[in-house]
Coordinates of C-alpha atoms and ligand atoms in Angstrom, one line a residue:
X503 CA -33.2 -24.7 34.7
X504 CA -29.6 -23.9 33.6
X505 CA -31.1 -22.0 30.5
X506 CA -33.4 -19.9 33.5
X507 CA -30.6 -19.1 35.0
X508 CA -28.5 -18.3 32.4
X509 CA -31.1 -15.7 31.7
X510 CA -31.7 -14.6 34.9
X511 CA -28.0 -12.9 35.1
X512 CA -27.8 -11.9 31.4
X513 CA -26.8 -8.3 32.1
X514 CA -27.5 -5.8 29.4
X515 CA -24.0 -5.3 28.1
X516 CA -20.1 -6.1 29.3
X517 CA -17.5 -5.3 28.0
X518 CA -14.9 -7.7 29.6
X519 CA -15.2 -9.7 26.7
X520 CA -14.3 -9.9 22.9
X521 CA -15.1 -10.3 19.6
X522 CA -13.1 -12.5 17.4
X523 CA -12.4 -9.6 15.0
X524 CA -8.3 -8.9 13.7
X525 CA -7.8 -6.6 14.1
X526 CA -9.1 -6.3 17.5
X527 CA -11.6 -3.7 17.8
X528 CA -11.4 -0.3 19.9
X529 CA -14.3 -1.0 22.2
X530 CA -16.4 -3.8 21.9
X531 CA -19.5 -4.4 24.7
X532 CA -21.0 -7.7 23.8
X533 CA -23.5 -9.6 26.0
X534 CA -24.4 -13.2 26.6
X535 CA -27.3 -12.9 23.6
X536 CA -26.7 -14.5 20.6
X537 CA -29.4 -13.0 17.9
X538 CA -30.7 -15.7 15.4
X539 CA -31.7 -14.4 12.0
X540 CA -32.9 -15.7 8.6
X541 CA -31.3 -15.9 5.6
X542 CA -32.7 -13.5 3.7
X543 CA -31.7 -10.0 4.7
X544 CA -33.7 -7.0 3.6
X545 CA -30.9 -4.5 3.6
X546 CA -30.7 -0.4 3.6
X547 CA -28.1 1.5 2.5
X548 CA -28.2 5.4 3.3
X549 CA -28.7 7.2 -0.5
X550 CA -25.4 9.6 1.0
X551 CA -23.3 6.6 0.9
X552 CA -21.7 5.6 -2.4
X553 CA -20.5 2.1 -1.1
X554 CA -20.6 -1.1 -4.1
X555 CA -24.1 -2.9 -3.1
X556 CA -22.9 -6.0 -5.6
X557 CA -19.3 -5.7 -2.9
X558 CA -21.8 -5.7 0.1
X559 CA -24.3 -8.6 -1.2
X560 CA -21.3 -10.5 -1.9
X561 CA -19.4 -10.9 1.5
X562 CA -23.4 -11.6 3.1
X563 CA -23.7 -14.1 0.4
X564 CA -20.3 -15.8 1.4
X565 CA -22.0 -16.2 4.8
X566 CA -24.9 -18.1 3.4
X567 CA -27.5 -14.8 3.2
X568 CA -29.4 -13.7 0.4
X569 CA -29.1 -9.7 0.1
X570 CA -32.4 -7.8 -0.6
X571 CA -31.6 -4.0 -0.9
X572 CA -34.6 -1.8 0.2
X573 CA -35.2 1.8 0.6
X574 CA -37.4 1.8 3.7
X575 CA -35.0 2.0 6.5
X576 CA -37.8 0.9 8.9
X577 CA -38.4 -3.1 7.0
X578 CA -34.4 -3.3 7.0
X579 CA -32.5 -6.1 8.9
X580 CA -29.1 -4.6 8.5
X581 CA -29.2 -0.6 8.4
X582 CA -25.9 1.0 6.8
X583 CA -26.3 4.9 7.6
X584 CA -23.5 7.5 7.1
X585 CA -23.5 9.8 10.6
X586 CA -20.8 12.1 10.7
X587 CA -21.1 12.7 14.4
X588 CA -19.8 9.6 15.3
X589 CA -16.2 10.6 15.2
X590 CA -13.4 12.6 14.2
X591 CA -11.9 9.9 12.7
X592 CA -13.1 9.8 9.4
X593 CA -12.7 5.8 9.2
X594 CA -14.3 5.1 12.6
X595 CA -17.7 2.9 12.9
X596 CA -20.1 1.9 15.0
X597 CA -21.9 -1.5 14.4
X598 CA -24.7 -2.8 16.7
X599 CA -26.7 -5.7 16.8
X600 CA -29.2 -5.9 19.1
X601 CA -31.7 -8.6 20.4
X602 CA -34.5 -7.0 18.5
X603 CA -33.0 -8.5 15.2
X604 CA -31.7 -5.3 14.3
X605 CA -28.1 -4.6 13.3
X606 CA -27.3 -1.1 12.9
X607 CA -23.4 0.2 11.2
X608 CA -22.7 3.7 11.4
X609 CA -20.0 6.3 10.1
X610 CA -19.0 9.5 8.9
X611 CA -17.5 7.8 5.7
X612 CA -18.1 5.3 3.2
X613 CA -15.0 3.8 4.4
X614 CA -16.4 3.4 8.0
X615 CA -19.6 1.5 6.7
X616 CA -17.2 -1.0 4.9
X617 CA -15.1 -1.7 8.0
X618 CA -18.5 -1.9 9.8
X619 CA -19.4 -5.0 7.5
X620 CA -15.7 -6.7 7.5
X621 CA -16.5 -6.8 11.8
X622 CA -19.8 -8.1 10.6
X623 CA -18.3 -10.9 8.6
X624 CA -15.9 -12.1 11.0
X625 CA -18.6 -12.4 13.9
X626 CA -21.2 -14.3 11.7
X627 CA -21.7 -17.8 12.3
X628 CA -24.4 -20.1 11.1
X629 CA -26.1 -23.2 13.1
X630 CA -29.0 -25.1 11.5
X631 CA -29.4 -22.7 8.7
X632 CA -30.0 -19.9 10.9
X633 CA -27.5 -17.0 11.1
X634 CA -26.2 -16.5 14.6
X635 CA -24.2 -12.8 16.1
X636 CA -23.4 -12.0 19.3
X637 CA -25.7 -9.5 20.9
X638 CA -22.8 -6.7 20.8
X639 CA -22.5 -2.9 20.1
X640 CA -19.0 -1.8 18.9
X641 CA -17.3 1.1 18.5
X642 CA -14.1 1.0 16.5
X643 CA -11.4 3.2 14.5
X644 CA -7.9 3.0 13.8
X645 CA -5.1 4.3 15.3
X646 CA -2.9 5.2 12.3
X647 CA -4.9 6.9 8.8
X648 CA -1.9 4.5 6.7
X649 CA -2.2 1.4 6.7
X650 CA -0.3 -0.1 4.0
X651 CA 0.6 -3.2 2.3
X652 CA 3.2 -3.4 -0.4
X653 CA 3.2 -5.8 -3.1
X654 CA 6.6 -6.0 -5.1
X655 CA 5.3 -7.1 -9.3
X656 CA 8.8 -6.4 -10.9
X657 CA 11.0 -8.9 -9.8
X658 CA 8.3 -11.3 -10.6
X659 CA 5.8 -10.5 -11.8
X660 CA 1.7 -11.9 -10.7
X661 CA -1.0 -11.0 -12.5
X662 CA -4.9 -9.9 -12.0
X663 CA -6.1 -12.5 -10.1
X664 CA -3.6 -12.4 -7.2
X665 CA -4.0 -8.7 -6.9
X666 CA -7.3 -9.0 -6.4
X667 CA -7.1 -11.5 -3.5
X668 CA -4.4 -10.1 -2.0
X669 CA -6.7 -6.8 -2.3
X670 CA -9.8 -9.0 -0.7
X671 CA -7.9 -9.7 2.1
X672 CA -6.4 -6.1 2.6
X673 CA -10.0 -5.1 3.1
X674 CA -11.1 -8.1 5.2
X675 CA -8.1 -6.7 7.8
X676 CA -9.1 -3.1 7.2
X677 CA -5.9 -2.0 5.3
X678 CA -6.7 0.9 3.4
X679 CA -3.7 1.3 1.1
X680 CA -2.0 -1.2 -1.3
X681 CA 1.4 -0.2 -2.7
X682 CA 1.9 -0.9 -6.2
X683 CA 5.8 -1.6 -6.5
X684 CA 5.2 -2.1 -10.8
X685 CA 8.6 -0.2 -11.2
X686 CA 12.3 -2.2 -10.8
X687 CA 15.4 -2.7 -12.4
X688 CA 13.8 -6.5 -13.8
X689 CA 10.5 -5.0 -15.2
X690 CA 8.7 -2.2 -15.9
X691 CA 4.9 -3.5 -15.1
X692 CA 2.7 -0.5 -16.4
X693 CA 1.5 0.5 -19.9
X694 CA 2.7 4.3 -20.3
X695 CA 1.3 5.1 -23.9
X696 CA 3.8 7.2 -25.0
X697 CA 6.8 5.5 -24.3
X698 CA 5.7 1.4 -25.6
X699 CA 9.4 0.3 -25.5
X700 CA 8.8 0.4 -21.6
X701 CA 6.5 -2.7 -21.8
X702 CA 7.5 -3.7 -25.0
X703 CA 11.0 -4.3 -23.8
X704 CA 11.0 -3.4 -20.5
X705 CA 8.7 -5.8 -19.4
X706 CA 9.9 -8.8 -20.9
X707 CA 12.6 -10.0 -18.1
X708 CA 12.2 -10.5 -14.4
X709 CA 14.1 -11.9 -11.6
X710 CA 14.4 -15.5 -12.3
X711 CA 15.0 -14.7 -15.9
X712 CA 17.1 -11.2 -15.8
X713 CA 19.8 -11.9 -18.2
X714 CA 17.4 -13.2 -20.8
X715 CA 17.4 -10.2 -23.5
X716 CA 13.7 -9.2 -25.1
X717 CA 14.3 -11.4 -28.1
X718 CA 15.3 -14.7 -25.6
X719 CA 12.5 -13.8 -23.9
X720 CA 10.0 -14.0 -26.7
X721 CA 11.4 -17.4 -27.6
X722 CA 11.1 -18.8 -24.1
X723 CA 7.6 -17.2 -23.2
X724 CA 5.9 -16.8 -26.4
X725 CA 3.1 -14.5 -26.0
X726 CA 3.3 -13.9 -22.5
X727 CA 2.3 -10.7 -21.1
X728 CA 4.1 -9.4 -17.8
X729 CA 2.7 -5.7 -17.5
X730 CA -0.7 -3.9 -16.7
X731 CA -2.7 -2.2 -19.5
X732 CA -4.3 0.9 -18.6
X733 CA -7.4 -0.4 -18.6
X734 CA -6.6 -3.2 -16.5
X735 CA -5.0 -0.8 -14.1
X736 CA -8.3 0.6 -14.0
X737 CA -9.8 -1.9 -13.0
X738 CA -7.5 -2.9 -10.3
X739 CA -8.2 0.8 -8.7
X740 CA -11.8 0.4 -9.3
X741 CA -11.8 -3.3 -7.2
X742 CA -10.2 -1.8 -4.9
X743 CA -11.5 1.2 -4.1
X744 CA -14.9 -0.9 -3.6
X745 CA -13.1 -2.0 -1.0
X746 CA -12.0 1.4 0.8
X747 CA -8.6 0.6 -0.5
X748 CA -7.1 3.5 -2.4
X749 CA -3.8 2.6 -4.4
X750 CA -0.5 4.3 -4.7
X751 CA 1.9 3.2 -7.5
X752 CA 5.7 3.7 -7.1
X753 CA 8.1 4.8 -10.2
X754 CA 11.5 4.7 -8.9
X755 CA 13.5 8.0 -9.5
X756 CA 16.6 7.7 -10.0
X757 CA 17.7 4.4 -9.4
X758 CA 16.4 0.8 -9.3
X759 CA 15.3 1.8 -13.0
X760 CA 17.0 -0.5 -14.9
X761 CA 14.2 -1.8 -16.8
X762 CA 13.2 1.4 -18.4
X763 CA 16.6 2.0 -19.2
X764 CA 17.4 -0.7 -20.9
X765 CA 14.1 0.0 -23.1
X766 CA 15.9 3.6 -23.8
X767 CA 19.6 3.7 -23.0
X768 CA 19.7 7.2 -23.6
X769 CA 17.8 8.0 -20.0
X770 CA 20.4 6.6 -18.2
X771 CA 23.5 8.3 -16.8
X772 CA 26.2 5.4 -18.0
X773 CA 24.0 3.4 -20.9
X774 CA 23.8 6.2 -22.6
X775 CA 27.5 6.6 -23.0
X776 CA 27.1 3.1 -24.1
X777 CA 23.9 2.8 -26.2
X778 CA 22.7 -0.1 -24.2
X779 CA 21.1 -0.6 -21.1
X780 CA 24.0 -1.0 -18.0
X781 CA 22.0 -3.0 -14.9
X782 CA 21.8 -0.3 -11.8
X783 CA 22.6 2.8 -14.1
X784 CA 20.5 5.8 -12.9
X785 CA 18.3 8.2 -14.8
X786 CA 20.1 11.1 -15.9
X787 CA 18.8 13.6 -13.6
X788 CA 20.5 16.9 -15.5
X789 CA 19.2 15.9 -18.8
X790 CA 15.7 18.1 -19.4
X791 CA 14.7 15.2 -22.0
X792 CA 14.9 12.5 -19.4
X793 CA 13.3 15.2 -16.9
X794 CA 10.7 15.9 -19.6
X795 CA 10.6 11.8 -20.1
X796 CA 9.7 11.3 -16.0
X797 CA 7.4 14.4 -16.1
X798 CA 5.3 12.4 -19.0
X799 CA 5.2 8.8 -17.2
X800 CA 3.9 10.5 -14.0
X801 CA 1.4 12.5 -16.4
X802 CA -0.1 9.3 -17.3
X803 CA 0.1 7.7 -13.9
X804 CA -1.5 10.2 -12.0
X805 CA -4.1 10.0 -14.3
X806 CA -4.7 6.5 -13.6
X807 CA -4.4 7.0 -10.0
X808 CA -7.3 8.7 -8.0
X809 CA -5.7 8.2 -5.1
X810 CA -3.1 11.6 -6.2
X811 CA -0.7 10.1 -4.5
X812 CA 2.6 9.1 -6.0
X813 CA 5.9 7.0 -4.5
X814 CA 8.8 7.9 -6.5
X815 CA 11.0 5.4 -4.9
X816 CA 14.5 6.9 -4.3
X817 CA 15.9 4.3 -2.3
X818 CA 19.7 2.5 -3.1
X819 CA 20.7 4.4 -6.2
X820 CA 24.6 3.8 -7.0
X821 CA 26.4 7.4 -7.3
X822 CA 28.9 5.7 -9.2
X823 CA 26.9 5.9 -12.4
X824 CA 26.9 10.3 -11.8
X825 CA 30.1 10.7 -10.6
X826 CA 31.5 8.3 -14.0
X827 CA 30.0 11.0 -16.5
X828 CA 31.5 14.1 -17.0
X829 CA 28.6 15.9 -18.5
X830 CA 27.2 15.5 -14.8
X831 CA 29.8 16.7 -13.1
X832 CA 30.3 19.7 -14.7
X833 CA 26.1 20.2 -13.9
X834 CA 26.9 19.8 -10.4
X835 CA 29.5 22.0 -10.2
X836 CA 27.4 24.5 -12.4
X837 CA 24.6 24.2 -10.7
X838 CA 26.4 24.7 -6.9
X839 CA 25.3 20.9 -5.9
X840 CA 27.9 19.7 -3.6
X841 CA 27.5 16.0 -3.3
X842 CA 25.3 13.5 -5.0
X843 CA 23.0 13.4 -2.2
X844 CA 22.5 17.3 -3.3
X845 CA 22.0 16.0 -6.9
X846 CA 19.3 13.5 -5.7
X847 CA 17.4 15.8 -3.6
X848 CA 17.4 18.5 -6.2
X849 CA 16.1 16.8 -8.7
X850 CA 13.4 14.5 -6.8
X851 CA 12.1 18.3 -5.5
X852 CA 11.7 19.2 -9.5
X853 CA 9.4 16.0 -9.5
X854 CA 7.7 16.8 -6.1
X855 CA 7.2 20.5 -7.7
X856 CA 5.3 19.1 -10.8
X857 CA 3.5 16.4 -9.1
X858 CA 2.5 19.9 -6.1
X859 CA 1.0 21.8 -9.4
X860 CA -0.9 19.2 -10.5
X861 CA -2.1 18.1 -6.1
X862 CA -0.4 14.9 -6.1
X863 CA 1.7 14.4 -3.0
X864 CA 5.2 12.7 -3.5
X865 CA 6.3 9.6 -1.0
X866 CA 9.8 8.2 -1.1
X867 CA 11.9 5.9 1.0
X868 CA 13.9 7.7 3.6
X869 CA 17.0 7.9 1.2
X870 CA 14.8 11.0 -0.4
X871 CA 16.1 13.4 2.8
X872 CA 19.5 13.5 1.4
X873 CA 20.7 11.7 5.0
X874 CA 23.7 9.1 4.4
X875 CA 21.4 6.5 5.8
X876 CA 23.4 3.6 6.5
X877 CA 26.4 5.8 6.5
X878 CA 28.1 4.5 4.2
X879 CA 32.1 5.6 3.4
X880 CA 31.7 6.3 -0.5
X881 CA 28.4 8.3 0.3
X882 CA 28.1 12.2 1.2
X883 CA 25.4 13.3 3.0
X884 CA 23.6 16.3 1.2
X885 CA 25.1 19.7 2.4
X886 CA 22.8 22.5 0.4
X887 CA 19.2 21.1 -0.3
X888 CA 16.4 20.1 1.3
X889 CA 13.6 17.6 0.5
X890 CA 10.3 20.0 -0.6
X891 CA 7.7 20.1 2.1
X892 CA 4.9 18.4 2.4
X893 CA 7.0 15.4 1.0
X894 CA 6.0 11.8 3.2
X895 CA 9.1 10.2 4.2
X896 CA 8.9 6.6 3.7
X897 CA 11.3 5.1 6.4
X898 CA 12.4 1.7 6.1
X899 CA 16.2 1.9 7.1
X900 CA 19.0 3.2 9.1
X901 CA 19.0 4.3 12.7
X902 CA 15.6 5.5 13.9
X903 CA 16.6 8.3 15.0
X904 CA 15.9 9.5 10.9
X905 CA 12.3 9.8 11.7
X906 CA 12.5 12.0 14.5
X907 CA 14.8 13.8 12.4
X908 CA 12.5 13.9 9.4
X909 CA 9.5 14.4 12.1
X910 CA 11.9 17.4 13.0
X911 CA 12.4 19.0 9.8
X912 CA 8.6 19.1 9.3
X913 CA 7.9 15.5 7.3
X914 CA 5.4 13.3 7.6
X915 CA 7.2 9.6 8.3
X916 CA 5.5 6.3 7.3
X917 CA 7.0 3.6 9.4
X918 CA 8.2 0.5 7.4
X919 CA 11.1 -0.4 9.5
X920 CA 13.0 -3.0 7.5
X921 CA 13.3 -5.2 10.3
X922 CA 10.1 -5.5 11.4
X923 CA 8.0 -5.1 8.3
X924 CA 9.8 -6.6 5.4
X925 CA 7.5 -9.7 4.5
X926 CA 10.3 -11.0 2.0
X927 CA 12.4 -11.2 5.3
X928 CA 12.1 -15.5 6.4
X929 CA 10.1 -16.4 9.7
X930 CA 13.5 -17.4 11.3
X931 CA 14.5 -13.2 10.9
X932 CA 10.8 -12.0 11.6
X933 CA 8.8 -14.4 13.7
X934 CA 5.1 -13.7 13.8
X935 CA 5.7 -12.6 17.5
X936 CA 8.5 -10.0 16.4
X937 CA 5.6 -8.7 13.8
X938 CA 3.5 -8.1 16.5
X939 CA 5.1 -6.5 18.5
X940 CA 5.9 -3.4 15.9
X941 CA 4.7 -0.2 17.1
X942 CA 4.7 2.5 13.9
X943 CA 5.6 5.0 16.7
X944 CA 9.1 4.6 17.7
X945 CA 10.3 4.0 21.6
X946 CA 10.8 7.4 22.9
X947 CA 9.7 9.5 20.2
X948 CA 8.3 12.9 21.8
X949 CA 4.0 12.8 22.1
X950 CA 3.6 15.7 20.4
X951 CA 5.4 14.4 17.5
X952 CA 3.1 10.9 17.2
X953 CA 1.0 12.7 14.8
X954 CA 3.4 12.6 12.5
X955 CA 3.9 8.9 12.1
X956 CA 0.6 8.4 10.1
X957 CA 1.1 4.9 10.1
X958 CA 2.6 1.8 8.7
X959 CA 3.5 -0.2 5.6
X960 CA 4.4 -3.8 5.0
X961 CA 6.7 -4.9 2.3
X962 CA 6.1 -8.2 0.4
X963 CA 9.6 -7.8 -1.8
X964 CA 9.6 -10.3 -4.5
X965 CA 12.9 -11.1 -5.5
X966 CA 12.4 -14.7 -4.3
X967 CA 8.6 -15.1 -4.7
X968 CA 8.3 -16.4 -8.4
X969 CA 5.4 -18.5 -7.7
X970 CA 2.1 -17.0 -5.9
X971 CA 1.9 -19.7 -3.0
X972 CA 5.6 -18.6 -2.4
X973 CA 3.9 -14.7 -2.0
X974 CA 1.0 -16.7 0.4
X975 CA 3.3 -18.1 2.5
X976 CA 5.6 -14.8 3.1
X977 CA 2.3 -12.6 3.7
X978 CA 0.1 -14.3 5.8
X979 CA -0.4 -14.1 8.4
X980 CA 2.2 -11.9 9.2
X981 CA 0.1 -9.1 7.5
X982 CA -2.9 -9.9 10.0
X983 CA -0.2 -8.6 12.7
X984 CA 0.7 -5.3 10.7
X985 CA -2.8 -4.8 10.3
X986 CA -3.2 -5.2 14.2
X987 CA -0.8 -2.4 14.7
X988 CA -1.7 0.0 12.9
X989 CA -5.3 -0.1 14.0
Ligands
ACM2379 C1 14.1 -1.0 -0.2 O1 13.9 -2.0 0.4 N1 15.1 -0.9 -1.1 C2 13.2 0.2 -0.1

């Protein structure tokens, strides 16, 4: 009788409840109905998507269900088609699963399709060997086209394996971009082939063991390799671009570049006075061989990097290394560059220049506008030159009132506010409440301007992560909140 009656007031579809999907979907109607399947799905994937069927087969298979691909759409179980008149929004989706045993995903992108199957995989349950979903049709895309989470390898450094977990989750919580730190002052993680000191040496130190010198370090760790091959790097795009996850590597220009410096003293601004590598020297900006130098390394990287776009770092670097050498000086003066702030900006537009003829887009941390960001009394703010457009400003500190001043200038601002989205920050400093409550559009900024922000990035910093449980612990689940807001 109560199963009658339960029945007898199923309405079609409500939408006063929810799905247990993170992050929580746009529009979700879901009805009474659960729909019971087999375990054997016969599956269709529409020929104008190019998403990995061995990626798909494997997240049904973690639910218990055998994948059978098929090309008649009519036999299928679980249809996959790409419709671009679902949305605007190129990452938006539409998933339905209906009492007729049918579930349906839709989207005008391959990435929409994958984020149909991540809902997919968070609804299934299984009871008795049968595969249970909510009767449910959902319509779902993000608010924010960046979605970003940061992993720091040179201060320690982690290793295939953890990449590709933390890159599993990433696309289980529909993050679409993972930030490849692989550049600090304690190592220089990736294999550029025509510089080999920079892994040979600059590799072989990190941030438990940064005083160690190459040859210590090949006594201590025999053998052990702390750096990505090419190939490897490869792979690590490929794995994650399976996942709708394109990656963007960072080489830090012109400080926190210690590493490649001490692998060839003569790039840096004080070591090279010194023939040996001084810890937080900068590059030599006004040298055209250590210009030529970062023009090669980005050469090889953006040819490793489908994704065409580049972070080039620019956060923290320590004037005092430019304004001890004369030969820089007298550039500056030469050249009409005020202050070093002029110096910076100057030279990271010759990079965002190069990277512009070859369509790469440049990212730095908000230090790249020339602004005194923290005002600080031994820095001058630039006075002559302005960041190149079409630059995205990467704010992470300082007053927020830098990214409606970047917004203002014409720049397009990812939000990483320090104190919100810094993962290496303890739970005591960010709470999992305070996560949560970050909004990547800052209180009062002007509506017309929201556009702007494309979104967010979270920072898992890895000075005092040597051990991968240690990175675990920082990242979730805070990360499941950064995902939340930026969908
Ligand atoms: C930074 O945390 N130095 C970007």
């Amino acid at each position: 009788a109560c199963a009658l009656l339960l029945s007898a007031i199923n309405l079609p579809a409500q939408n006063n409840r929810s799905l247990p999907v993170v992050p929580n979907p746009l529009h979700a109607a879901v009805s009474r109905n659960t729909v019971h399947f087999g375990n054997t799905w016969e599956v269709f994937v529409d020929p104008q998507a190019t998403i990995d069927t061995a990626y798909l087969a494997s997240i049904l298979e973690e639910q218990g269900i055998r994948t059978r691909f098929t090309n008649k759409k009519n036999n299928a179980l679980l249809i996959l088609s790409i419709d671009k008149k679902i949305s605007k929004n190129q990452e938006a989706y539409r998933l339905s699963v209906s009492d007729k045993k049918k579930i349906t995903a839709s989207a005008p992108s391959d990435n929409g399709l994958l984020y149909a199957l991540q809902t997919l995989r968070q609804i299934i349950s299984s009871n008795d060997h049968q595969i249970v979903l909510p009767s449910c049709t959902v319509m779902d895309e993000p608010a924010f086209p960046w979605r970003a989470f940061m992993l720091d390898e040179s201060r320690h450094f982690h290793g295939m394996e953890t990449v590709k977990k933390l890159l599993d989750e990433m696309a289980y919580l529909k993050m679409n971009t993972f930030h490849w730190h692989l550049v600090d002052d304690p190592g220089w993680r990736i294999e550029i082939k025509k510089y080999p000191k920079l892994t040979s040496i600059g590799s072989k130190r990190d941030f438990s063991h940064r005083d160690l010198s190459s040859g210590e370090w090949d006594e201590k760790f025999p053998g052990k390799k702390m750096f990505y091959t090419q190939d490897e790097i490869q792979e690590i795009v490929k794995y994650a671009g399976n996942r709708g996850i394109q990656v963007m590597p960072e080489i830090e220009v012109p400080g926190h570049a210690s590493a490649s410096i001490a692998a060839y003293p003569w790039l840096g601004a004080s070591s090279r006075q010194q023939d040996s590598g001084i810890w937080g020297d900068l590059y030599n900006v006004t040298d055209p061989k250590v210009e030529a130098f970062l023009q090669d390394v980005l050469e090889e990287v953006i040819e490793l990097f489908p994704s065409k776009i580049v972070h080039i770092g620019g956060d923290e670097a320590d004037y005092t290394h430019w304004k001890n050498n004369p030969g820089i000086v007298q550039f500056m003066k030469d050249n009409h560059l005020p202050t070093f702030s002029d110096l910076q900006v100057w030279s990271i537009n010759r990079f965002s220049n190069y990277l512009a003829s070859k369509e790469v887009k440049m990212m730095g941390w908000n230090e790249i506008t020339g602004d005194n960001i923290r005002g600080e009394a031994h820095i001058e703010a630039s006075q002559t030159e302005q960041l190149a457009k079409g630059t995205i400003v990467h704010f992470w500190d300082g007053d927020i009132s830098l990214v409606n001043k970047a917004i203002d200038k014409g720049y397009d601002v990812v939000n990483s506010n320090r104190h919100f989205t810094y993962l290496d920050y303890p739970y005591e400093v960010t709470p999992l409440e305070k996560a949560y409550s970050f909004d990547p559009i800052p209180e009062g900024l002007e509506k017309e301007k929201e556009s702007n922000i494309v979104g967010l990035g979270c920072q898992m910093w890895g000075e005092f992560t040597p051990h991968v449980t240690r990175v675990y612990y920082q990242t979730f689940p805070r990360i499941a909140a950064f995902a939340e807001s930026g969908w």
